Structure formats: C-alpha cells, structure tokens
Amino acid sequence: MVDKKTEGLAGIQAGETAICTVSAEGHELRYRGYSIQELAGGASFEEVAYLLIHGELPTSSVLEDYRNRLKSFRELPSALKLVLENIPKTAHPMDVLRTGCSMLGTLEPEGKTRDHFAIADRLLSAFPSMLAYWFRFWKEGKRIALNSGDASLAGHFLHSLQGGSVEEARRQMLEVSLVLYAEHEFNASTFAARVTASTLTDFYSAITSAIGTLRGSLHGGANEEAMALISRFRSPDEAEKEIKVMLSKKEKIMGFGHRVYKECDPRSDIIKKWARELSKKAGDTVIYPVAERIEAVMWREKRLFPNVDFYSAPAYHFCDIRTDLFTPLFVMARITGWAAHVIEQRANNKLIRPAATYIGPSARAFVPLQKRG
Ligand code: ACO
C-alpha cells in the first residue's frame, strides 16, 4: 500500500539540487542562496535568469553582454512565424508556446553548434516573441516586428503585445512577477522536465514536457482560474457568500494552498503589493477588494493562504493582459528554472524511473479471442 502521506510523491526527496530551496514552514524561498525578497526588490529578471542558469550573479559587464545576447535572439525564423500564423485563433496560448518550442527544436536543433546554454537563451528570448506575434496576428491581422529595442524582456514583451510606449509601473510589476515565477525547486513542471531530460533526450523535448505540465489548473493554470473566479463577483459581500457555498460543496478555490508551504507563500505578499498599486492606478473599486475578501474568507474558514498565482491574476489584469496569457507569462519566467534543472540533471544523470504498487487483478491465464465468445 502507498502511504497516503506520500501520495503524489508528497514529501519524497526525489533528488538533489543546488538551484533553489523552498522551506516547508513557508518563510523562505531562495535561488542559489539569495532570498526571493532581496531578488524581487533589487535584481532585474535578466540578472536572476543568469544566476539560475549560470550559477552566480553577473557583474555589470557580463550582464550587459547577456542582455545584448538575449536581444539578438528576439527575432523568429520565418518558418516558425508561418506555423504561428496557422495555429487557430481559438487555441490556448499555452498550446502556442508548446508548439512553438517544438517547432524551434526542428529548425535550430541541439547539437555540436548549439549547446543547452545557447538554447536556454534562445527560448528565453523567443517565448515572448512567439506569444506576441501569434496574439497580434490573430487580434489585428498584423505581422509585428520583434525588435522593440527595449532593454528588458519585460518591456519587450509588453511593447510587442500592446504596441506604443510601456507604462513604467506595468513594466516594473512584470519584471518582479517574472523574478517570482522563475524557479521553485521540484515542482510538477520542473520535475517533468527532469524526468524527460533523464532519458538523455534533447533540450527542447524536456521544455515541451514542462510546458504541457505547467498548463494544468492545479499548477500554472491556477492564475487564469483565479482571475475567472475573482471576476465573477460584483462585490466583496457577494464573494464572501459564494466562496462559503463553494467551500461547503468541497470545491477547490484556485490560487490557494500549496503542496510545500504550510503557512504562507513568500511570493504572495510581494505580488499583492503590485496588485494593490495597479488597482489604485486603474481606479478599481471591485476586483481588488473582492480578492482581499476572498483571501480573508479562505484564511478564516480553511486556514488556507493565497499562493503566488492568486494576486498575480489581478496584477496582470490591471496591465490589460488577457487572462489566457497569464500562464504563458509563467512560462516566460520559468524557462530559466527549467533550463537550470535540465542542465543540472544532465551533469549527474540517472534515469528517473520510480516503482509502483500494483493493485490490478492477480495472475490469470490468457484466453484466445475465439474462446472468449
Ligand atoms: N481550496 C479549497 N480547499 C483546498 C484548497 C483550495 N485551493 N487547497 C487545498 N484544499 C484542501 C483540500 O480540499 C484538502 O481538504 P480535505 O483534507 O478536507 O480533503 C486539503 O486542503 C489538502 O489538499 P490537497 O489538494 O490534498 O493538497 P495537495 O498538497 O495535494 O495540493 C494544491 C496542493 C494542488 C496546490 C492544492 O492546494 C490546490 O489544488 N490548490 C488550488 C490550485 C492552485 O492554486 N494551484 C497553484 C499551486 S502554486 C503553483 O503552481 C505556482
């Protein structure tokens, strides 16, 4: 019998990592030893990406080179643009990134001239471009240029997605959000990437597995579900009443709870501040108060706290980002963590292949089709 406590591999040490620590008590998240509060408060997303993938923070000259390198990778091959133009308007943008990643793997395969560091940088720059290109093609019938000139990936994405100049508060929020979403130890999508990498397959296959895993509503998809939930209510009182009904029916409230954290998600307060600030700027009197009331009810009724996804949803919403683009934003950030883990897995590889407890029928004799009637 599998122990209920370890179902879903909960609490199982499935390997070693030098990339990230997540404390079960909920007070600490560190990337390569640096606290998330310090990184979110003082480092750009590009610095964090470099830290995760290369192991140390860059010096200013290394960072400048890194930014320039990432900028040079923003353009997409025309064959990939053609594929993006053929993905239906109705497709989920996560499927766009999954397909785009796979297609890029056929055009620029891993090999002697392209190692995993080069592909990590390429995907980091190409994901925002893929998303914006596909989105604007279907929304406006435009084939947008992908050379926005913005120094940061966050600015480049907002500029490419929305056109015109980028509001500084929005750019800063997105930068912080990308830092918060960049890495989280052996979460489901990262573990999927490591399992895939452990077969010695190529880098793109590992990342494609990870994107598919992140898409689900129990993982990255929760930010979209949280927005759908918050937008259902016209007032905090209505939210309180309905959330209580949902809880009485044992329904899951998306954006709450966590497999590892038991008291709080240290990323939540950081993004909550941005959600509050952007709500004020937008003159909102419903969305943010509703979100805060849901938080209060969840704590009072279930002792459950918001995870990073809950307040990311209104923060993105106030940047006029369409809800189905929320989980893809997570991909744009988490590609850094996935890349770091694939590289780490390869450095000391062992095929990941657990065992299972068999609960099916006991041994029985095969009966040929003719005798089965
Ligand atoms: N709403 C209501 N009840 C919840 C919630 C929730 N969001 N989360 C946990 N619970 C309850 C469960 O119903 C269960 O109650 P029970 O013991 O009475 O049956 C208990 O808390 C334990 O929940 P599990 O789902 O078994 O805990 P697990 O560790 O497997 O789940 C998970 C963690 C999947 C994140 C869960 O909290 C959940 O489904 N949350 C909503 C989805 C979500 O927000 N996902 C994002 C996670 S963070 C990220 O990926 C960035």
CSV table of C-alpha atoms and ligand atoms in Angstrom, one decimal:
chain,number,residue,atom,x,y,z
A,1,MET,CA,0.0,0.0,0.0
A,2,VAL,CA,1.2,3.5,-0.8
A,3,ASP,CA,1.3,5.7,2.3
A,4,LYS,CA,-1.4,8.4,2.0
A,5,LYS,CA,1.1,11.0,3.3
A,6,THR,CA,3.4,10.4,0.3
A,7,GLU,CA,0.7,10.1,-2.3
A,8,GLY,CA,1.7,12.3,-5.3
A,9,LEU,CA,5.3,12.0,-4.1
A,10,ALA,CA,4.5,14.5,-1.3
A,11,GLY,CA,7.5,15.0,0.9
A,12,ILE,CA,9.6,12.5,-1.0
A,13,GLN,CA,13.2,13.5,-1.6
A,14,ALA,CA,13.4,12.8,-5.4
A,15,GLY,CA,16.9,14.1,-5.9
A,16,GLU,CA,19.5,16.7,-5.0
A,17,THR,CA,19.6,20.3,-6.3
A,18,ALA,CA,21.9,23.3,-5.9
A,19,ILE,CA,19.4,25.7,-7.6
A,20,CYS,CA,16.7,26.5,-5.1
A,21,THR,CA,15.5,25.9,-1.5
A,22,VAL,CA,11.8,26.1,-0.5
A,23,SER,CA,11.2,25.9,3.2
A,24,ALA,CA,8.2,23.8,4.3
A,25,GLU,CA,7.4,26.4,7.1
A,26,GLY,CA,6.7,28.9,4.4
A,27,HIS,CA,9.0,31.7,5.3
A,28,GLU,CA,11.8,31.1,2.9
A,29,LEU,CA,12.4,30.8,-0.8
A,30,ARG,CA,16.0,31.2,-2.1
A,31,TYR,CA,17.5,31.0,-5.6
A,32,ARG,CA,21.1,29.7,-5.3
A,33,GLY,CA,21.2,31.1,-1.7
A,34,TYR,CA,19.7,34.5,-2.3
A,35,SER,CA,16.3,35.3,-0.7
A,36,ILE,CA,13.3,35.9,-3.0
A,37,GLN,CA,12.6,39.2,-1.2
A,38,GLU,CA,16.0,40.5,-1.9
A,39,LEU,CA,16.0,39.4,-5.5
A,40,ALA,CA,12.5,40.7,-6.2
A,41,GLY,CA,13.4,44.0,-4.6
A,42,GLY,CA,16.8,44.6,-6.2
A,43,ALA,CA,17.5,42.4,-9.2
A,44,SER,CA,16.3,42.5,-12.8
A,45,PHE,CA,14.8,39.4,-14.3
A,46,GLU,CA,17.9,39.1,-16.6
A,47,GLU,CA,20.2,39.0,-13.5
A,48,VAL,CA,18.0,36.3,-12.0
A,49,ALA,CA,17.9,34.3,-15.2
A,50,TYR,CA,21.7,34.5,-15.4
A,51,LEU,CA,22.0,33.5,-11.7
A,52,LEU,CA,19.8,30.4,-12.2
A,53,ILE,CA,21.3,29.2,-15.4
A,54,HIS,CA,25.0,30.0,-14.8
A,55,GLY,CA,25.1,29.7,-11.0
A,56,GLU,CA,26.3,33.2,-10.0
A,57,LEU,CA,25.1,36.8,-10.3
A,58,PRO,CA,26.6,38.5,-13.3
A,59,THR,CA,29.0,41.5,-13.0
A,60,SER,CA,27.8,44.7,-14.8
A,61,SER,CA,29.8,44.0,-17.9
A,62,VAL,CA,28.7,40.3,-18.0
A,63,LEU,CA,25.1,41.5,-17.6
A,64,GLU,CA,25.4,44.0,-20.4
A,65,ASP,CA,26.7,41.3,-22.7
A,66,TYR,CA,24.0,38.9,-21.6
A,67,ARG,CA,21.2,41.5,-22.3
A,68,ASN,CA,22.7,42.2,-25.7
A,69,ARG,CA,22.8,38.5,-26.5
A,70,LEU,CA,19.2,38.0,-25.4
A,71,LYS,CA,18.2,41.0,-27.5
A,72,SER,CA,19.8,39.4,-30.5
A,73,PHE,CA,17.7,36.3,-30.1
A,74,ARG,CA,14.3,38.0,-30.2
A,75,GLU,CA,13.6,37.6,-34.0
A,76,LEU,CA,11.9,34.4,-35.1
A,77,PRO,CA,12.6,32.3,-38.2
A,78,SER,CA,10.0,32.8,-40.9
A,79,ALA,CA,9.1,29.0,-40.9
A,80,LEU,CA,8.2,29.4,-37.2
A,81,LYS,CA,6.2,32.6,-37.9
A,82,LEU,CA,4.3,30.6,-40.6
A,83,VAL,CA,3.4,27.9,-38.0
A,84,LEU,CA,2.2,30.5,-35.6
A,85,GLU,CA,0.0,32.1,-38.2
A,86,ASN,CA,-1.5,28.6,-38.8
A,87,ILE,CA,-2.4,28.0,-35.1
A,88,PRO,CA,-6.1,28.8,-34.8
A,89,LYS,CA,-7.2,32.0,-33.1
A,90,THR,CA,-9.2,29.8,-30.7
A,91,ALA,CA,-6.1,27.9,-29.5
A,92,HIS,CA,-4.9,28.3,-25.9
A,93,PRO,CA,-1.7,30.4,-25.8
A,94,MET,CA,0.0,27.7,-23.8
A,95,ASP,CA,-0.5,25.4,-26.8
A,96,VAL,CA,1.0,28.1,-28.9
A,97,LEU,CA,4.2,28.1,-26.8
A,98,ARG,CA,4.3,24.3,-26.6
A,99,THR,CA,4.0,24.1,-30.4
A,100,GLY,CA,6.4,27.0,-30.9
A,101,CYS,CA,9.0,25.4,-28.7
A,102,SER,CA,8.7,22.1,-30.6
A,103,MET,CA,8.9,23.8,-34.0
A,104,LEU,CA,12.0,25.8,-33.0
A,105,GLY,CA,13.6,22.4,-32.0
A,106,THR,CA,13.3,21.2,-35.6
A,107,LEU,CA,14.7,24.5,-37.0
A,108,GLU,CA,17.5,25.0,-34.6
A,109,PRO,CA,18.2,21.6,-33.1
A,110,GLU,CA,20.5,20.9,-30.3
A,111,GLY,CA,23.9,19.6,-31.5
A,112,LYS,CA,27.5,20.4,-31.9
A,113,THR,CA,27.0,24.0,-32.9
A,114,ARG,CA,24.2,24.7,-30.3
A,115,ASP,CA,24.5,23.6,-26.7
A,116,HIS,CA,22.0,23.7,-23.9
A,117,PHE,CA,23.1,27.2,-22.7
A,118,ALA,CA,22.6,28.6,-26.2
A,119,ILE,CA,19.1,27.0,-26.4
A,120,ALA,CA,18.1,28.3,-22.9
A,121,ASP,CA,19.0,31.9,-24.0
A,122,ARG,CA,17.2,31.4,-27.3
A,123,LEU,CA,14.0,30.2,-25.7
A,124,LEU,CA,14.1,32.8,-23.1
A,125,SER,CA,14.1,35.5,-25.8
A,126,ALA,CA,11.8,33.6,-28.2
A,127,PHE,CA,8.9,32.8,-26.0
A,128,PRO,CA,7.7,36.5,-25.6
A,129,SER,CA,8.2,37.0,-29.3
A,130,MET,CA,6.1,33.9,-30.2
A,131,LEU,CA,3.3,34.9,-27.9
A,132,ALA,CA,3.1,38.5,-29.0
A,133,TYR,CA,3.5,37.6,-32.7
A,134,TRP,CA,0.7,35.0,-32.6
A,135,PHE,CA,-1.6,37.2,-30.5
A,136,ARG,CA,-1.3,40.3,-32.6
A,137,PHE,CA,-1.6,38.3,-35.9
A,138,TRP,CA,-4.9,37.0,-34.8
A,139,LYS,CA,-6.2,40.1,-33.0
A,140,GLU,CA,-5.2,42.7,-35.5
A,141,GLY,CA,-4.1,40.8,-38.6
A,142,LYS,CA,-0.6,42.4,-38.1
A,143,ARG,CA,2.7,40.7,-38.6
A,144,ILE,CA,4.5,42.7,-35.9
A,145,ALA,CA,8.2,43.5,-35.9
A,146,LEU,CA,10.0,41.8,-33.0
A,147,ASN,CA,12.8,44.2,-32.5
A,148,SER,CA,11.2,46.6,-29.9
A,149,GLY,CA,14.6,47.8,-28.7
A,150,ASP,CA,13.6,47.6,-25.1
A,151,ALA,CA,16.5,46.6,-22.9
A,152,SER,CA,14.4,44.3,-20.7
A,153,LEU,CA,12.5,41.2,-21.6
A,154,ALA,CA,9.5,42.5,-19.6
A,155,GLY,CA,9.5,45.8,-21.6
A,156,HIS,CA,10.0,44.0,-24.9
A,157,PHE,CA,7.0,41.7,-24.2
A,158,LEU,CA,4.6,44.5,-23.1
A,159,HIS,CA,5.7,46.6,-26.1
A,160,SER,CA,5.3,43.8,-28.6
A,161,LEU,CA,2.0,42.6,-27.1
A,162,GLN,CA,0.3,46.0,-26.8
A,163,GLY,CA,2.2,48.4,-29.1
A,164,GLY,CA,3.0,52.0,-28.1
A,165,SER,CA,5.1,53.0,-25.1
A,166,VAL,CA,5.1,50.9,-22.0
A,167,GLU,CA,3.9,52.3,-18.7
A,168,GLU,CA,6.8,52.1,-16.2
A,169,ALA,CA,4.7,50.7,-13.3
A,170,ARG,CA,3.5,47.9,-15.6
A,171,ARG,CA,7.0,47.1,-16.7
A,172,GLN,CA,8.2,47.0,-13.1
A,173,MET,CA,5.4,44.8,-12.0
A,174,LEU,CA,6.0,42.3,-14.8
A,175,GLU,CA,9.8,42.3,-14.0
A,176,VAL,CA,9.0,41.4,-10.4
A,177,SER,CA,6.5,38.8,-11.4
A,178,LEU,CA,9.0,37.1,-13.7
A,179,VAL,CA,11.5,37.0,-10.9
A,180,LEU,CA,8.9,35.4,-8.5
A,181,TYR,CA,7.9,32.8,-11.1
A,182,ALA,CA,11.4,32.0,-12.3
A,183,GLU,CA,12.1,28.9,-10.1
A,184,HIS,CA,10.6,26.7,-7.5
A,185,GLU,CA,12.6,23.5,-6.9
A,186,PHE,CA,11.0,20.1,-7.8
A,187,ASN,CA,7.5,21.5,-8.7
A,188,ALA,CA,5.5,19.4,-11.2
A,189,SER,CA,6.6,21.0,-14.4
A,190,THR,CA,10.3,21.1,-13.4
A,191,PHE,CA,10.1,17.5,-12.3
A,192,ALA,CA,8.6,16.7,-15.7
A,193,ALA,CA,11.5,18.5,-17.4
A,194,ARG,CA,14.0,16.5,-15.3
A,195,VAL,CA,12.3,13.2,-16.0
A,196,THR,CA,12.3,13.9,-19.7
A,197,ALA,CA,15.9,15.1,-19.6
A,198,SER,CA,16.9,12.0,-17.7
A,199,THR,CA,16.3,9.8,-20.7
A,200,LEU,CA,19.1,11.8,-22.5
A,201,THR,CA,16.6,13.3,-25.0
A,202,ASP,CA,17.1,16.8,-26.4
A,203,PHE,CA,16.6,20.1,-24.5
A,204,TYR,CA,13.5,21.1,-26.5
A,205,SER,CA,11.7,17.9,-25.6
A,206,ALA,CA,12.3,18.5,-21.9
A,207,ILE,CA,10.9,22.0,-22.1
A,208,THR,CA,7.9,20.9,-24.2
A,209,SER,CA,7.1,18.4,-21.4
A,210,ALA,CA,7.4,21.1,-18.8
A,211,ILE,CA,5.0,23.5,-20.7
A,212,GLY,CA,2.4,20.8,-21.0
A,213,THR,CA,2.7,20.1,-17.3
A,214,LEU,CA,2.5,23.7,-16.3
A,215,ARG,CA,-0.7,24.2,-18.3
A,216,GLY,CA,-2.9,22.4,-15.8
A,217,SER,CA,-5.1,24.2,-13.3
A,218,LEU,CA,-3.5,22.6,-10.2
A,219,HIS,CA,-0.2,24.1,-11.3
A,220,GLY,CA,0.4,27.2,-13.5
A,221,GLY,CA,-3.1,27.3,-14.9
A,222,ALA,CA,-4.3,28.4,-11.4
A,223,ASN,CA,-3.6,32.1,-12.2
A,224,GLU,CA,-6.2,32.1,-15.0
A,225,GLU,CA,-8.7,30.2,-12.9
A,226,ALA,CA,-8.2,32.7,-10.1
A,227,MET,CA,-9.0,35.6,-12.4
A,228,ALA,CA,-12.1,33.9,-13.6
A,229,LEU,CA,-13.2,33.4,-10.0
A,230,ILE,CA,-12.5,37.0,-8.9
A,231,SER,CA,-14.3,38.4,-11.9
A,232,ARG,CA,-17.5,36.5,-11.1
A,233,PHE,CA,-18.3,38.7,-8.1
A,234,ARG,CA,-19.7,42.2,-8.2
A,235,SER,CA,-18.9,43.0,-4.5
A,236,PRO,CA,-16.8,41.6,-1.6
A,237,ASP,CA,-20.0,40.6,0.2
A,238,GLU,CA,-21.2,38.6,-2.8
A,239,ALA,CA,-17.7,37.0,-3.0
A,240,GLU,CA,-17.8,36.0,0.7
A,241,LYS,CA,-21.3,34.4,0.4
A,242,GLU,CA,-20.3,32.4,-2.8
A,243,ILE,CA,-16.9,31.3,-1.5
A,244,LYS,CA,-18.6,29.9,1.6
A,245,VAL,CA,-21.0,28.0,-0.6
A,246,MET,CA,-18.2,26.6,-2.7
A,247,LEU,CA,-16.3,25.5,0.3
A,248,SER,CA,-19.4,23.8,1.7
A,249,LYS,CA,-19.5,21.8,-1.5
A,250,LYS,CA,-15.8,21.0,-1.1
A,251,GLU,CA,-14.9,22.9,-4.3
A,252,LYS,CA,-11.3,24.0,-4.7
A,253,ILE,CA,-10.6,27.7,-4.7
A,254,MET,CA,-7.9,28.3,-7.3
A,255,GLY,CA,-4.9,30.3,-6.2
A,256,PHE,CA,-5.0,29.0,-2.6
A,257,GLY,CA,-2.9,26.3,-0.9
A,258,HIS,CA,0.4,24.8,-1.7
A,259,ARG,CA,2.0,21.4,-1.7
A,260,VAL,CA,5.1,22.5,0.2
A,261,TYR,CA,4.2,25.7,2.0
A,262,LYS,CA,2.0,25.3,5.0
A,263,GLU,CA,1.7,28.8,6.4
A,264,CYS,CA,2.2,31.3,3.6
A,265,ASP,CA,3.7,31.6,0.1
A,266,PRO,CA,6.5,34.1,0.5
A,267,ARG,CA,5.9,35.4,-3.1
A,268,SER,CA,2.3,36.3,-2.5
A,269,ASP,CA,2.8,39.5,-0.4
A,270,ILE,CA,5.3,40.8,-3.0
A,271,ILE,CA,2.9,40.5,-5.9
A,272,LYS,CA,-0.1,41.5,-3.8
A,273,LYS,CA,1.5,45.0,-3.3
A,274,TRP,CA,1.7,45.4,-7.0
A,275,ALA,CA,-1.9,44.2,-7.5
A,276,ARG,CA,-3.0,46.9,-4.9
A,277,GLU,CA,-0.9,49.6,-6.6
A,278,LEU,CA,-2.1,48.9,-10.1
A,279,SER,CA,-5.7,48.6,-8.9
A,280,LYS,CA,-5.5,52.1,-7.4
A,281,LYS,CA,-4.0,53.5,-10.6
A,282,ALA,CA,-6.8,51.9,-12.6
A,283,GLY,CA,-9.5,53.4,-10.2
A,284,ASP,CA,-10.7,49.9,-9.5
A,285,THR,CA,-13.3,49.6,-6.6
A,286,VAL,CA,-14.3,45.9,-7.2
A,287,ILE,CA,-11.6,43.5,-8.3
A,288,TYR,CA,-9.0,44.1,-5.7
A,289,PRO,CA,-11.5,44.4,-2.7
A,290,VAL,CA,-13.1,41.2,-3.9
A,291,ALA,CA,-9.7,39.5,-4.0
A,292,GLU,CA,-8.8,40.7,-0.5
A,293,ARG,CA,-12.2,39.5,0.8
A,294,ILE,CA,-11.6,36.0,-0.7
A,295,GLU,CA,-8.2,35.9,1.0
A,296,ALA,CA,-9.8,36.8,4.4
A,297,VAL,CA,-12.6,34.2,4.0
A,298,MET,CA,-10.2,31.4,3.0
A,299,TRP,CA,-8.0,32.1,6.0
A,300,ARG,CA,-10.9,32.3,8.4
A,301,GLU,CA,-12.7,29.2,7.1
A,302,LYS,CA,-9.9,26.9,6.0
A,303,ARG,CA,-6.6,28.4,7.2
A,304,LEU,CA,-5.6,28.5,3.6
A,305,PHE,CA,-3.4,31.3,2.2
A,306,PRO,CA,-3.0,32.7,-1.3
A,307,ASN,CA,-0.2,31.2,-3.4
A,308,VAL,CA,1.8,33.3,-6.0
A,309,ASP,CA,-0.9,32.7,-8.6
A,310,PHE,CA,-3.8,34.4,-6.7
A,311,TYR,CA,-2.6,38.1,-6.7
A,312,SER,CA,-0.7,37.7,-9.9
A,313,ALA,CA,-4.0,37.4,-11.6
A,314,PRO,CA,-5.3,40.9,-10.7
A,315,ALA,CA,-1.8,42.4,-11.2
A,316,TYR,CA,-1.8,41.1,-14.8
A,317,HIS,CA,-5.4,42.1,-15.3
A,318,PHE,CA,-4.6,45.7,-14.4
A,319,CYS,CA,-1.9,45.7,-17.1
A,320,ASP,CA,-4.7,44.9,-19.7
A,321,ILE,CA,-3.2,41.5,-20.3
A,322,ARG,CA,-5.9,39.0,-21.5
A,323,THR,CA,-6.5,36.2,-19.0
A,324,ASP,CA,-5.5,33.3,-21.2
A,325,LEU,CA,-2.0,34.9,-21.5
A,326,PHE,CA,-1.4,34.6,-17.7
A,327,THR,CA,0.0,31.0,-17.7
A,328,PRO,CA,2.2,31.7,-20.7
A,329,LEU,CA,3.8,34.6,-18.7
A,330,PHE,CA,4.7,31.9,-16.2
A,331,VAL,CA,6.5,30.0,-19.0
A,332,MET,CA,8.4,33.1,-20.0
A,333,ALA,CA,9.8,33.2,-16.4
A,334,ARG,CA,10.1,29.5,-15.6
A,335,ILE,CA,12.1,28.6,-18.7
A,336,THR,CA,15.0,29.9,-16.6
A,337,GLY,CA,14.4,27.4,-13.8
A,338,TRP,CA,13.6,24.6,-16.2
A,339,ALA,CA,16.8,25.2,-18.1
A,340,ALA,CA,18.9,25.3,-14.9
A,341,HIS,CA,17.3,21.9,-13.8
A,342,VAL,CA,17.8,20.2,-17.2
A,343,ILE,CA,21.5,21.3,-17.1
A,344,GLU,CA,21.8,20.1,-13.5
A,345,GLN,CA,20.1,16.8,-14.3
A,346,ARG,CA,22.5,16.2,-17.2
A,347,ALA,CA,25.5,16.9,-15.2
A,348,ASN,CA,24.9,14.0,-12.9
A,349,ASN,CA,22.3,11.9,-14.8
A,350,LYS,CA,20.4,8.9,-13.6
A,351,LEU,CA,17.3,7.7,-15.4
A,352,ILE,CA,14.3,8.7,-13.3
A,353,ARG,CA,12.1,5.7,-13.2
A,354,PRO,CA,10.2,5.0,-9.9
A,355,ALA,CA,8.3,1.9,-9.0
A,356,ALA,CA,4.6,1.4,-8.5
A,357,THR,CA,2.5,-0.7,-6.1
A,358,TYR,CA,0.4,-3.0,-8.3
A,359,ILE,CA,-3.3,-3.1,-7.4
A,360,GLY,CA,-4.8,-4.8,-10.5
A,361,PRO,CA,-6.0,-8.4,-11.0
A,362,SER,CA,-3.8,-11.3,-9.8
A,363,ALA,CA,-2.1,-13.5,-12.4
A,364,ARG,CA,-4.6,-15.2,-14.8
A,365,ALA,CA,-4.4,-17.3,-17.9
A,366,PHE,CA,-4.9,-15.6,-21.3
A,367,VAL,CA,-8.0,-16.8,-23.2
A,368,PRO,CA,-7.7,-16.6,-27.0
A,369,LEU,CA,-10.3,-14.4,-28.8
A,370,GLN,CA,-12.1,-17.4,-30.4
A,371,LYS,CA,-12.8,-18.9,-27.0
A,372,ARG,CA,-13.9,-15.6,-25.3
A,373,GLY,CA,-17.2,-15.6,-27.2
B,1,ACO,N1,-9.4,25.3,-2.0
B,1,ACO,C1,-10.1,24.6,-1.1
B,1,ACO,N2,-9.6,23.6,-0.4
B,1,ACO,C2,-8.3,23.3,-0.6
B,1,ACO,C3,-7.5,24.0,-1.4
B,1,ACO,C4,-8.1,25.0,-2.2
B,1,ACO,N3,-7.4,25.8,-3.0
B,1,ACO,N4,-6.2,23.5,-1.4
B,1,ACO,C5,-6.3,22.5,-0.5
B,1,ACO,N5,-7.5,22.4,0.0
B,1,ACO,C6,-8.0,21.4,0.9
B,1,ACO,C7,-8.3,20.1,0.2
B,1,ACO,O1,-9.7,20.1,-0.2
B,1,ACO,C8,-8.0,19.0,1.2
B,1,ACO,O2,-9.0,19.0,2.2
B,1,ACO,P1,-9.5,17.6,2.9
B,1,ACO,O3,-8.3,17.2,3.6
B,1,ACO,O4,-10.6,18.1,3.7
B,1,ACO,O5,-9.9,16.7,1.7
B,1,ACO,C9,-6.8,19.6,1.9
B,1,ACO,O6,-6.8,21.0,1.8
B,1,ACO,C10,-5.5,19.1,1.3
B,1,ACO,O7,-5.5,19.4,-0.1
B,1,ACO,P2,-4.8,18.6,-1.3
B,1,ACO,O8,-5.3,19.0,-2.6
B,1,ACO,O9,-4.8,17.1,-0.9
B,1,ACO,O10,-3.3,19.1,-1.0
B,1,ACO,P3,-2.1,19.0,-2.1
B,1,ACO,O11,-0.8,19.2,-1.3
B,1,ACO,O12,-2.2,17.8,-2.9
B,1,ACO,O13,-2.5,20.2,-3.0
B,1,ACO,C11,-2.5,22.1,-4.3
B,1,ACO,C12,-1.7,21.3,-3.3
B,1,ACO,C13,-2.7,21.2,-5.6
B,1,ACO,C14,-1.8,23.3,-4.7
B,1,ACO,C15,-3.9,22.5,-3.7
B,1,ACO,O14,-3.8,23.3,-2.6
B,1,ACO,C16,-4.8,23.1,-4.8
B,1,ACO,O15,-5.5,22.3,-5.5
B,1,ACO,N6,-4.9,24.4,-4.9
B,1,ACO,C17,-5.6,25.1,-5.9
B,1,ACO,C18,-4.8,25.1,-7.2
B,1,ACO,C19,-3.7,26.1,-7.2
B,1,ACO,O16,-3.8,27.2,-6.7
B,1,ACO,N7,-2.6,25.7,-7.7
B,1,ACO,C20,-1.4,26.5,-7.8
B,1,ACO,C21,-0.3,25.9,-6.9
B,1,ACO,S1,1.1,27.0,-6.9
B,1,ACO,C22,1.8,27.0,-8.4
B,1,ACO,O17,1.7,26.0,-9.1
B,1,ACO,C23,2.6,28.2,-8.8
